[in-house]
Tab-separated table of C-alpha atoms in Angstrom:
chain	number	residue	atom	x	y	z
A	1	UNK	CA	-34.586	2.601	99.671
A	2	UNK	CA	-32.665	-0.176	100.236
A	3	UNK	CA	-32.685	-3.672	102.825
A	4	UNK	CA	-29.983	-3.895	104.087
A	5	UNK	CA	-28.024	-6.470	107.119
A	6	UNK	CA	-26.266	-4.734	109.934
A	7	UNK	CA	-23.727	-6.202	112.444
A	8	UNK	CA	-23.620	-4.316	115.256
A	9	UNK	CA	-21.507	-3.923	118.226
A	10	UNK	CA	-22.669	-5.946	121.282
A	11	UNK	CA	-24.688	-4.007	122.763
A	12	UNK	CA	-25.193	-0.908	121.149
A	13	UNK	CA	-28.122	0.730	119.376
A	14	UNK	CA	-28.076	2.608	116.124
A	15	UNK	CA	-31.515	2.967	115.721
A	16	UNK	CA	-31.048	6.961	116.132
A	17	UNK	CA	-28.124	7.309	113.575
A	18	UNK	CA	-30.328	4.852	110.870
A	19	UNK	CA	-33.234	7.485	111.702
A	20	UNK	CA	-30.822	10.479	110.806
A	21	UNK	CA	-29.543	9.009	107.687
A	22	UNK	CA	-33.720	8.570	106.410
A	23	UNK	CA	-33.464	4.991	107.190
A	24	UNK	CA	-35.671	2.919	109.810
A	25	UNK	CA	-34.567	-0.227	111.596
A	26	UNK	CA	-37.075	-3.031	110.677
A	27	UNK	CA	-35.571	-5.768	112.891
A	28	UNK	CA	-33.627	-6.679	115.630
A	29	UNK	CA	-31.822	-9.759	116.489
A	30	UNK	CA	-30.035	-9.500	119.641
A	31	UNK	CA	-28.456	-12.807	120.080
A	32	UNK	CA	-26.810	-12.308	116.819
A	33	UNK	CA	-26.054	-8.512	117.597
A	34	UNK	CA	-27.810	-7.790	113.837
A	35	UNK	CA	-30.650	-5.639	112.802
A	36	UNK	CA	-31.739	-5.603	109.609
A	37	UNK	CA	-32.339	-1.709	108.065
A	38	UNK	CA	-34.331	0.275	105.213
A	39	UNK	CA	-32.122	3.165	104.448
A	40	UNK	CA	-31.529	5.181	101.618
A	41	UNK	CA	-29.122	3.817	99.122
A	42	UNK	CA	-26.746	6.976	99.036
A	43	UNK	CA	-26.593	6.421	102.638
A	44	UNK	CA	-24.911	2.808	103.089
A	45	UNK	CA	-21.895	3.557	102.697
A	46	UNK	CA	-21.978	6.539	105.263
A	47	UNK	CA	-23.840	3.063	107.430
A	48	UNK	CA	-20.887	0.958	107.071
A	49	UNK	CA	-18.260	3.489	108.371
A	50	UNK	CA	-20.274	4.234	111.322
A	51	UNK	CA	-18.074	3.333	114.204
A	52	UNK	CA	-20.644	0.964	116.029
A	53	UNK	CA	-21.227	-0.958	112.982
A	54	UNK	CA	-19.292	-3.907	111.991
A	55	UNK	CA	-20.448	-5.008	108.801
A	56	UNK	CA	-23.157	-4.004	106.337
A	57	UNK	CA	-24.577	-6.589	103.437
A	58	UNK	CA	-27.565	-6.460	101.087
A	59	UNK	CA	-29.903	-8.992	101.840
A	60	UNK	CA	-30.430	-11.049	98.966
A	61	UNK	CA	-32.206	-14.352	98.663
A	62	UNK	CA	-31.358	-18.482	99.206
A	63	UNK	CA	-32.416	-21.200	97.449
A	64	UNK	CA	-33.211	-24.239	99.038
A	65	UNK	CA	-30.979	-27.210	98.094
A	66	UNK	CA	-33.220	-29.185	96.416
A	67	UNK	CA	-33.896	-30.336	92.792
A	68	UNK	CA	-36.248	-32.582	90.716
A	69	UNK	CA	-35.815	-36.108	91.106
A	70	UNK	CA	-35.246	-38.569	88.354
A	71	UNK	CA	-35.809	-42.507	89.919
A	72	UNK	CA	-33.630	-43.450	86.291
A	73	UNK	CA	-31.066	-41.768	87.624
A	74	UNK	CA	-31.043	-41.623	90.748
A	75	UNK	CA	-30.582	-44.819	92.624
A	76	UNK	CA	-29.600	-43.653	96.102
A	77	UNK	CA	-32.512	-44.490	99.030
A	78	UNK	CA	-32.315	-44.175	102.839
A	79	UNK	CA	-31.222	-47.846	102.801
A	80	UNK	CA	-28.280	-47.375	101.448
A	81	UNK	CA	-27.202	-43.760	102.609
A	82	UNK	CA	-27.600	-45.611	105.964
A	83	UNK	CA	-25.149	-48.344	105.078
A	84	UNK	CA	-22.870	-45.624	103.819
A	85	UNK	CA	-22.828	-43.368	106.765
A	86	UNK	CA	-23.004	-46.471	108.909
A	87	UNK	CA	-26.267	-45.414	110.807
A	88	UNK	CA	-27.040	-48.770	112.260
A	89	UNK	CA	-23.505	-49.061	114.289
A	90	UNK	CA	-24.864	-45.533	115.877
A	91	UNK	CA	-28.483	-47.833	116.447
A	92	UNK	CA	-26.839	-50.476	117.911
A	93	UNK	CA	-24.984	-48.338	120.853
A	94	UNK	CA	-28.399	-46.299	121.584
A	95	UNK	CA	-27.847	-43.152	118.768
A	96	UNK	CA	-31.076	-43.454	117.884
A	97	UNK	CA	-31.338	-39.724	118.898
A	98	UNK	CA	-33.882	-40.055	121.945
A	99	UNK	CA	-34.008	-36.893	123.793
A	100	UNK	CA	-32.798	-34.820	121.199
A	101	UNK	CA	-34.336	-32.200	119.168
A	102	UNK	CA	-33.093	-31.038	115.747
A	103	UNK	CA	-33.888	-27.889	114.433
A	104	UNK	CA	-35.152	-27.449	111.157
A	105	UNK	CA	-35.218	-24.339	109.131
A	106	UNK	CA	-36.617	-25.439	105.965
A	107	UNK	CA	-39.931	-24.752	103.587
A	108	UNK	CA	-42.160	-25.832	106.938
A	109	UNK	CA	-43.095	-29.701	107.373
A	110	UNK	CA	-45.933	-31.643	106.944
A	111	UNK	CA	-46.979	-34.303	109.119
A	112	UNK	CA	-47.237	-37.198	106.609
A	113	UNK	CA	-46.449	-41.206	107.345
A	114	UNK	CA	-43.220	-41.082	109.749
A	115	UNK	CA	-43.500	-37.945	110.949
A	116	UNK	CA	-47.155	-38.060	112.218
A	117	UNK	CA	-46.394	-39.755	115.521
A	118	UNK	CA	-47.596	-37.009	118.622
A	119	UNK	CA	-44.304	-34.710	119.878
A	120	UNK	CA	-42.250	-35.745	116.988
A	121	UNK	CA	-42.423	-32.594	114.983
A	122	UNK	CA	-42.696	-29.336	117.205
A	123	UNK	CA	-43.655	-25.819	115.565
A	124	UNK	CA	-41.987	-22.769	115.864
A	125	UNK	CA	-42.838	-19.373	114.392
A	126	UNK	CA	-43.539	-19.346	111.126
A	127	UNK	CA	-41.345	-16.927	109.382
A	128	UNK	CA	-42.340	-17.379	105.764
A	129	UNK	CA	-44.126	-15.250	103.332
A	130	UNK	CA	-47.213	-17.995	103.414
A	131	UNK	CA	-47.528	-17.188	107.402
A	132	UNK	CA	-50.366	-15.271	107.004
A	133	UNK	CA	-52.570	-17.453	104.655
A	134	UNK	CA	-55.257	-19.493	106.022
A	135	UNK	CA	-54.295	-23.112	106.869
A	136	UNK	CA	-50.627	-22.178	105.806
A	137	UNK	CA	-48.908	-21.978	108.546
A	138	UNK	CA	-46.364	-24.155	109.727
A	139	UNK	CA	-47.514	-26.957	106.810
A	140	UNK	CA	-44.825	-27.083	103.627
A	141	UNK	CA	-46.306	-26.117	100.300
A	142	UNK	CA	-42.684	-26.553	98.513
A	143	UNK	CA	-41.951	-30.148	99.458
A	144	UNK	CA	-37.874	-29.572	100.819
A	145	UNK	CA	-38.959	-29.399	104.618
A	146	UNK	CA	-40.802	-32.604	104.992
A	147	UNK	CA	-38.177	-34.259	102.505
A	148	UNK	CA	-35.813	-33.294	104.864
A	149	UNK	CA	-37.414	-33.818	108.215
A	150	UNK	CA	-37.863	-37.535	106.923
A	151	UNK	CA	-34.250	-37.951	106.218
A	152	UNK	CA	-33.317	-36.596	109.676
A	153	UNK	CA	-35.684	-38.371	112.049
A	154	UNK	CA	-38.301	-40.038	109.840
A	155	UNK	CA	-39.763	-43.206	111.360
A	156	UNK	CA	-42.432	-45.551	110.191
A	157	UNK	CA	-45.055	-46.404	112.724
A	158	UNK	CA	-44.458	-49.420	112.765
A	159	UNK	CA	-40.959	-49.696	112.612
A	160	UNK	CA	-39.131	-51.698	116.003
A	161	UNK	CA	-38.152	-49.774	118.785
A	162	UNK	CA	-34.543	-51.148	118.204
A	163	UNK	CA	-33.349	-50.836	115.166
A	164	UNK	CA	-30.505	-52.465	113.020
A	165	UNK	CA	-29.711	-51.250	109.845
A	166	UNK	CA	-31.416	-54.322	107.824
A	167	UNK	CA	-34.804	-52.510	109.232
A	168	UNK	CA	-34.229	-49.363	106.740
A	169	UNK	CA	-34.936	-52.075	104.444
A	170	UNK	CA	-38.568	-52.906	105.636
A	171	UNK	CA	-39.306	-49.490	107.431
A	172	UNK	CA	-39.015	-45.722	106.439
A	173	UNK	CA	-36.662	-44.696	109.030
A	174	UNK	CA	-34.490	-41.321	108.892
A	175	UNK	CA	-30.994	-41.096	110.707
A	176	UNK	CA	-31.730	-40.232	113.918
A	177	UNK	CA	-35.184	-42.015	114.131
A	178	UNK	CA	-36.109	-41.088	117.683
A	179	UNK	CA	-35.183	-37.465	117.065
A	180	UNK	CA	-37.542	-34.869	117.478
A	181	UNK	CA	-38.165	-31.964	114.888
A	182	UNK	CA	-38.043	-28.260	115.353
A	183	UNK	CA	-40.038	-26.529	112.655
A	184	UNK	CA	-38.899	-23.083	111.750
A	185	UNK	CA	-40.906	-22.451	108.492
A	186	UNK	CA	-39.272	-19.566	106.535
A	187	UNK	CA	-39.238	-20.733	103.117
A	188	UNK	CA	-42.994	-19.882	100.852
A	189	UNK	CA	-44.851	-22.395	98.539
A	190	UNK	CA	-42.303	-21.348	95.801
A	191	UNK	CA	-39.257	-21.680	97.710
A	192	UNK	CA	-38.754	-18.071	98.177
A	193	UNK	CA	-36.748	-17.241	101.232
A	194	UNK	CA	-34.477	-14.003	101.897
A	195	UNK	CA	-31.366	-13.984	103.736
A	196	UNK	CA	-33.097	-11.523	106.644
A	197	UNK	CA	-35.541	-14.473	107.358
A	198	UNK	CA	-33.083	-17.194	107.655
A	199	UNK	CA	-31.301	-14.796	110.219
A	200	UNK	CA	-34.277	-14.409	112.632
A	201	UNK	CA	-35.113	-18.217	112.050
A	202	UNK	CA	-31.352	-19.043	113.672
A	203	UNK	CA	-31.735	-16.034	116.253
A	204	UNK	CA	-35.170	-17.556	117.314
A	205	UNK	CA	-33.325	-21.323	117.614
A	206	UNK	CA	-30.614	-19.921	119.781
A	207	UNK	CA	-33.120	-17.963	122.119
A	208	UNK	CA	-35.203	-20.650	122.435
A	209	UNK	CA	-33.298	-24.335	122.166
A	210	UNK	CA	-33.844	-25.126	125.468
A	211	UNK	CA	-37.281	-24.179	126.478
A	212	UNK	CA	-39.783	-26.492	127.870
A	213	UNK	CA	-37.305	-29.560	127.725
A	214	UNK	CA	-36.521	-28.790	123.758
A	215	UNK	CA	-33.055	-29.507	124.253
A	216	UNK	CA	-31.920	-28.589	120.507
A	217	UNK	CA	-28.702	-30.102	119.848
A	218	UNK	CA	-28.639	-29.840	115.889
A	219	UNK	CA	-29.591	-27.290	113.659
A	220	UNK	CA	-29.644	-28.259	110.009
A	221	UNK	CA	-29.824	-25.447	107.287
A	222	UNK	CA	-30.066	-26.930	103.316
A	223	UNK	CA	-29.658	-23.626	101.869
A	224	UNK	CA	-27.745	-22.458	98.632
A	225	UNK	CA	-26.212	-18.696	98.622
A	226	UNK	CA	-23.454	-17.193	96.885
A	227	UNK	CA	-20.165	-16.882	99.680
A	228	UNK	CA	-18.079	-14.098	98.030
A	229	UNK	CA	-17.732	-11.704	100.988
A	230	UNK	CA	-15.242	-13.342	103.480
A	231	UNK	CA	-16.833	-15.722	106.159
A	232	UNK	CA	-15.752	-12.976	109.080
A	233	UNK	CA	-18.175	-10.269	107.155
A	234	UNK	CA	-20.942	-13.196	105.642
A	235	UNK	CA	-24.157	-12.196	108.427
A	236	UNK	CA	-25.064	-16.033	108.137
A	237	UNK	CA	-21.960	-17.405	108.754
A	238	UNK	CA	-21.979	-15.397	111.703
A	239	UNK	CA	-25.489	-16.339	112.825
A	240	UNK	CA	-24.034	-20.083	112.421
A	241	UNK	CA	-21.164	-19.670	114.564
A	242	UNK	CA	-23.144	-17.762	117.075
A	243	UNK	CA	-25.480	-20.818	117.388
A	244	UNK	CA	-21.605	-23.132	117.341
A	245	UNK	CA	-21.122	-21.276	120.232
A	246	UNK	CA	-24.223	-22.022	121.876
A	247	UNK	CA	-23.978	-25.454	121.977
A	248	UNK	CA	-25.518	-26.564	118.397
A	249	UNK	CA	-24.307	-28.435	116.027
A	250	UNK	CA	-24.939	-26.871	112.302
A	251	UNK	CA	-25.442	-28.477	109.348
A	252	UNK	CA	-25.328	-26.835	106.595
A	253	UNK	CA	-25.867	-28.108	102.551
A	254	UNK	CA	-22.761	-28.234	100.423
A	255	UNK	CA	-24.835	-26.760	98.070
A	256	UNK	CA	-26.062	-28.307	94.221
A	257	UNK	CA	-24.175	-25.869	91.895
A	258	UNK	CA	-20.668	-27.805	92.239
A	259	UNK	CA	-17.685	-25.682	91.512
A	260	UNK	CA	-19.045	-24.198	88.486
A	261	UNK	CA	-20.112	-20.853	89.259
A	262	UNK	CA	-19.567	-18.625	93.150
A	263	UNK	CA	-18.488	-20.429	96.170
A	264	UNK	CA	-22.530	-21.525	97.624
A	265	UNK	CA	-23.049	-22.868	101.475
């Protein structure tokens, strides 16, 4: 047997042609018309030319962008990727990024200095394979999610409430310092994260960015995967523009692996 992703078309089961194939459907995301499958592998290719399927793909695993850290080498700080980008001209006309929520779908983040103000990080399901260990969930074992969550709306608790950009100086502050963060844990202790999981983390974003006041505008996905099947079969690329659609803005990781081996996003 074999997991495999299936776009549908809108609207239409195939849960009874997976069953007479001696598969099982194991998932369904509806927003993204995709369910994800355990079928036989002598069978997939009879899957793919069914005529209410639009794409099949293996689902395979992501890395998270992330790498070790070398302070000889690396010189670059929130100070200055704030000059760079210009953050503090966004400050100074009132992008601090009150009111918005950014949706994070990362190794899970803990609530350390600058993100451990009340309503600035807001859970979502757990998706990961640590969900079910005790005192787990939610909390990041590998290290990426918080890393990240800081960079995107870190804020030191006693940072101004204005801000210029001299204050990234003094204060840990991320780019949108007001921000709030969605956590969508999905990646384990050791990084591990399949392609199936990302899926329902983004289906679960797009269901839900607007409940109780959420209001998710951004949706921020620092994942590495190889992109050889064309964007119009890729299931995640998909998913992303499903969510584009929707009203998000993605972000998604260039990648770490530069142009030396498969296309990665």
């Amino acid at each position: 047997m074999v997991d495999v992703i299936v776009r549908t078309v809108e609207g239409v089961s195939i849960a009874s042609a997976v069953e007479a194939m001696g598969g099982a459907v194991t998932g369904s995301l509806d927003t993204i018309e995709t369910v994800t499958v355990e079928i036989p592998a002598s069978s997939v290719g009879v899957l793919a030319r069914h005529p209410s399927v639009v794409s099949v793909t293996q689902n395979s695993t992501v890395e998270l962008s992330g790498g070790g850290w070398d302070g000889g080498k690396d010189v670059t700080n929130l100070a200055e990727i704030a000059n760079v980008i210009q953050s503090g001209s966004a400050w100074n006309q009132g992008g601090q990024g009150a009111g918005v929520t950014v949706a994070l779908i990362d190794s899970g983040v803990t609530p350390v200095e600058g993100l451990a103000t009340p309503g600035k990080i807001i859970n979502g399901p757990d998706l990961s394979f640590d969900s079910q260990l005790p005192g787990m969930q939610y909390l990041d074992a590998y290290g990426h999610g918080t890393h990240m969550a800081g960079i995107i709306a870190g804020r030191a608790s006693n940072a101004p409430a204005s801000l210029s950009w001299h204050d990234t100086k003094k204060h840990f502050l991320g780019v949108a310092p007001d921000a709030r963060i969605l956590n969508v844990k999905v990646g384990a202790a050791n990084g591990a994260v399949d392609v199936s999981q990302v899926l329902a983390a983004v289906n679960w974003v797009i269901e839900h960015r607007n409940d109780n006041g959420m209001n998710v505008r951004v949706l921020n996905l620092s994942f590495g995967t190889d992109s050889s099947q064309p964007y119009t079969i890729d299931p995640l690329a998909y998913a992303v523009e499903v969510a584009w659609r929707n009203g998000i803005v993605v972000v998604v990781a260039a990648g770490n692996d530069s142009n030396s081996s498969a296309l990665r996003s």
